């Protein structure tokens, strides 16, 4: 099983969502806030609080976080945006 620290998991998510900007921080011992933003303008496209996480996560946990963020993007039609089409 692949395990990674929270900072490494954040890096994986930054790579996944590139060219959009991605940042995350733990807002409680077992949850995080994630933010997707336009790198050119700094405009926040999506912010989600309360995503379950840990300081050490399995790769499958990171994949579930990515899927949750993508589901929110779909809800707000961000997957159809010109920035997202390159991802």
Coordinates of N, CA and C in Angstrom, one line a residue:
X1 N 0.8 -1.2 0.0 CA 0.0 0.0 0.0 C 0.9 1.2 0.0
X2 N 0.5 2.2 -0.9 CA 1.3 3.4 -0.9 C 0.7 4.4 0.0
X3 N 1.5 4.9 0.9 CA 1.1 6.0 1.9 C 1.9 7.2 1.6
X4 N 1.3 8.4 1.8 CA 2.0 9.6 1.6 C 1.5 10.6 2.7
X5 N 2.4 11.5 3.0 CA 2.1 12.6 4.0 C 1.2 13.6 3.4
X6 N 0.5 14.4 4.2 CA -0.4 15.4 3.7 C 0.3 16.3 2.7
X7 N 1.5 16.9 2.9 CA 2.1 17.7 1.9 C 2.4 17.0 0.6
X8 N 2.8 15.7 0.6 CA 3.0 15.0 -0.6 C 1.6 14.7 -1.3
X9 N 0.6 14.5 -0.6 CA -0.7 14.3 -1.2 C -1.2 15.6 -1.8
X10 N -0.9 16.7 -1.2 CA -1.2 18.0 -1.8 C -0.5 18.2 -3.1
X11 N 0.8 17.8 -3.2 CA 1.5 17.9 -4.4 C 0.9 17.1 -5.5
X12 N 0.5 15.9 -5.2 CA -0.1 15.0 -6.2 C -1.4 15.7 -6.7
X13 N -2.1 16.3 -5.8 CA -3.4 17.0 -6.3 C -3.1 18.2 -7.1
X14 N -2.0 18.9 -6.8 CA -1.6 20.1 -7.6 C -1.2 19.6 -9.0
X15 N -0.5 18.5 -9.1 CA -0.2 18.0 -10.4 C -1.4 17.6 -11.2
X16 N -2.3 17.0 -10.5 CA -3.6 16.5 -11.1 C -4.4 17.6 -11.7
X17 N -4.5 18.7 -10.9 CA -5.4 19.8 -11.3 C -4.7 20.9 -12.2
X18 N -3.4 20.7 -12.4 CA -2.7 21.7 -13.3 C -3.4 21.7 -14.6
X19 N -3.6 22.8 -15.3 CA -3.1 24.1 -15.1 C -3.8 25.0 -14.1
X20 N -4.9 24.5 -13.5 CA -5.5 25.3 -12.4 C -4.6 25.2 -11.2
X21 N -4.7 26.2 -10.4 CA -4.0 26.2 -9.1 C -4.8 25.4 -8.1
X22 N -4.1 24.8 -7.2 CA -4.7 24.0 -6.2 C -3.9 24.2 -4.9
X23 N -4.7 24.5 -3.8 CA -4.0 24.6 -2.5 C -5.0 23.9 -1.5
X24 N -4.4 23.4 -0.4 CA -5.2 22.8 0.6 C -4.5 23.0 1.9
X25 N -5.3 23.0 3.0 CA -4.8 23.0 4.3 C -5.7 22.3 5.2
X26 N -5.1 21.7 6.3 CA -6.0 21.0 7.2 C -6.6 22.0 8.1
X27 N -8.0 21.9 8.2 CA -8.7 22.9 9.1 C -9.1 22.2 10.4
X28 N -8.8 20.9 10.5 CA -9.1 20.2 11.8 C -8.2 19.0 11.7
X29 N -8.0 18.2 12.8 CA -7.1 17.0 12.7 C -7.5 16.0 11.7
X30 N -8.8 15.9 11.3 CA -9.2 14.9 10.3 C -9.9 15.5 9.1
X31 N -9.7 16.8 8.8 CA -10.4 17.4 7.6 C -9.6 18.5 7.0
X32 N -9.9 18.8 5.8 CA -9.1 19.9 5.1 C -10.0 20.8 4.3
X33 N -9.5 21.9 3.9 CA -10.1 22.9 3.0 C -9.3 22.8 1.7
X34 N -10.0 22.7 0.6 CA -9.3 22.7 -0.7 C -9.8 23.9 -1.5
X35 N -8.9 24.4 -2.3 CA -9.2 25.6 -3.1 C -8.6 25.4 -4.5
X36 N -9.5 25.6 -5.5 CA -9.0 25.6 -6.9 C -9.1 27.1 -7.4
X37 N -8.1 27.5 -8.1 CA -8.1 28.9 -8.5 C -7.4 29.0 -9.9
X38 N -7.7 30.2 -10.5 CA -7.1 30.5 -11.8 C -5.7 31.1 -11.5
X39 N -4.7 30.4 -12.0 CA -3.3 30.9 -11.8 C -3.1 32.3 -12.3
X40 N -3.7 32.7 -13.4 CA -3.4 34.0 -14.0 C -4.0 35.1 -13.2
X41 N -5.2 34.9 -12.6 CA -5.8 36.0 -11.9 C -5.9 35.8 -10.4
X42 N -5.7 34.6 -10.0 CA -5.8 34.3 -8.5 C -7.2 34.1 -8.1
X43 N -8.2 34.2 -9.0 CA -9.6 34.1 -8.7 C -9.9 32.7 -8.2
X44 N -10.6 32.6 -7.1 CA -11.0 31.3 -6.6 C -12.2 30.8 -7.4
X45 N -12.0 29.6 -7.9 CA -13.1 29.0 -8.7 C -13.9 28.1 -7.9
X46 N -13.3 27.5 -6.8 CA -14.0 26.5 -6.0 C -13.3 26.4 -4.7
X47 N -14.0 26.4 -3.6 CA -13.4 26.1 -2.3 C -14.3 25.2 -1.5
X48 N -13.8 24.1 -1.0 CA -14.5 23.1 -0.3 C -13.9 22.9 1.1
X49 N -14.7 23.0 2.1 CA -14.3 22.7 3.5 C -14.8 21.4 4.0
X50 N -14.1 20.9 5.0 CA -14.6 19.6 5.6 C -14.4 18.4 4.9
X51 N -13.4 18.3 4.0 CA -13.0 17.1 3.3 C -12.3 16.2 4.2
X52 N -12.7 15.0 4.4 CA -12.0 14.1 5.3 C -10.6 13.8 4.8
X53 N -9.7 13.8 5.7 CA -8.3 13.5 5.4 C -7.5 13.2 6.6
X54 N -6.2 12.9 6.5 CA -5.3 12.6 7.6 C -3.9 13.1 7.3
X55 N -3.1 13.1 8.3 CA -1.7 13.6 8.0 C -0.9 12.5 7.2
X56 N -1.3 11.3 7.3 CA -0.8 10.2 6.5 C -1.9 9.5 5.7
X57 N -1.9 9.5 4.4 CA -3.0 9.0 3.6 C -2.5 7.9 2.6
X58 N -3.4 7.0 2.3 CA -3.2 6.0 1.3 C -3.5 6.7 0.0
X59 N -2.9 6.1 -1.1 CA -3.1 6.7 -2.4 C -4.6 6.7 -2.8
X60 N -5.3 5.6 -2.3 CA -6.8 5.5 -2.6 C -7.5 6.7 -1.9
X61 N -7.1 7.1 -0.8 CA -7.7 8.3 -0.1 C -7.5 9.6 -0.9
X62 N -6.3 9.7 -1.5 CA -6.0 10.9 -2.3 C -6.9 10.9 -3.5
X63 N -7.1 9.7 -4.1 CA -7.9 9.5 -5.3 C -9.4 9.9 -4.9
X64 N -9.8 9.5 -3.8 CA -11.2 9.9 -3.4 C -11.4 11.4 -3.2
X65 N -10.3 12.0 -2.7 CA -10.4 13.5 -2.5 C -10.5 14.1 -3.9
X66 N -9.6 13.7 -4.8 CA -9.6 14.2 -6.2 C -11.0 14.0 -6.8
X67 N -11.6 12.8 -6.7 CA -12.9 12.6 -7.2 C -14.0 13.5 -6.6
X68 N -13.9 13.7 -5.3 CA -14.8 14.6 -4.6 C -14.7 16.1 -5.2
X69 N -13.5 16.5 -5.4 CA -13.3 17.9 -5.9 C -13.8 17.9 -7.3
X70 N -13.5 16.9 -8.1 CA -14.0 16.9 -9.5 C -15.6 16.8 -9.5
X71 N -16.2 16.1 -8.6 CA -17.7 16.1 -8.5 C -18.2 17.5 -8.2
X72 N -17.5 18.2 -7.4 CA -18.0 19.6 -7.1 C -17.7 20.5 -8.3
X73 N -16.6 20.3 -9.0 CA -16.4 21.0 -10.2 C -17.5 20.8 -11.3
X74 N -17.9 19.6 -11.4 CA -19.0 19.2 -12.3 C -20.3 19.9 -11.9
X75 N -20.6 19.9 -10.6 CA -21.8 20.6 -10.1 C -21.8 22.0 -10.5
X76 N -20.7 22.7 -10.5 CA -20.6 24.1 -10.8 C -20.2 24.4 -12.2
X77 N -20.2 23.4 -13.1 CA -19.9 23.5 -14.5 C -18.5 24.0 -14.7
X78 N -17.6 23.7 -13.8 CA -16.2 24.1 -14.0 C -15.4 23.2 -14.9
X79 N -15.9 21.9 -15.1 CA -15.2 21.0 -16.0 C -15.3 21.5 -17.4
X80 N -16.3 22.3 -17.8 CA -16.5 22.7 -19.1 C -15.7 24.0 -19.4
X81 N -15.1 24.6 -18.4 CA -14.4 25.9 -18.6 C -13.2 25.7 -19.5
X82 N -12.8 26.7 -20.2 CA -11.6 26.6 -21.1 C -10.3 26.2 -20.3
X83 N -10.1 26.7 -19.1 CA -9.0 26.3 -18.3 C -9.0 24.8 -18.0
X84 N -10.1 24.2 -17.7 CA -10.2 22.8 -17.3 C -10.0 21.9 -18.5
X85 N -10.3 22.4 -19.8 CA -10.2 21.5 -20.9 C -8.8 21.0 -21.2
X86 N -7.8 21.7 -20.7 CA -6.5 21.2 -20.9 C -6.0 20.1 -20.0
X87 N -6.8 20.0 -18.9 CA -6.4 19.0 -17.9 C -6.8 17.6 -18.3

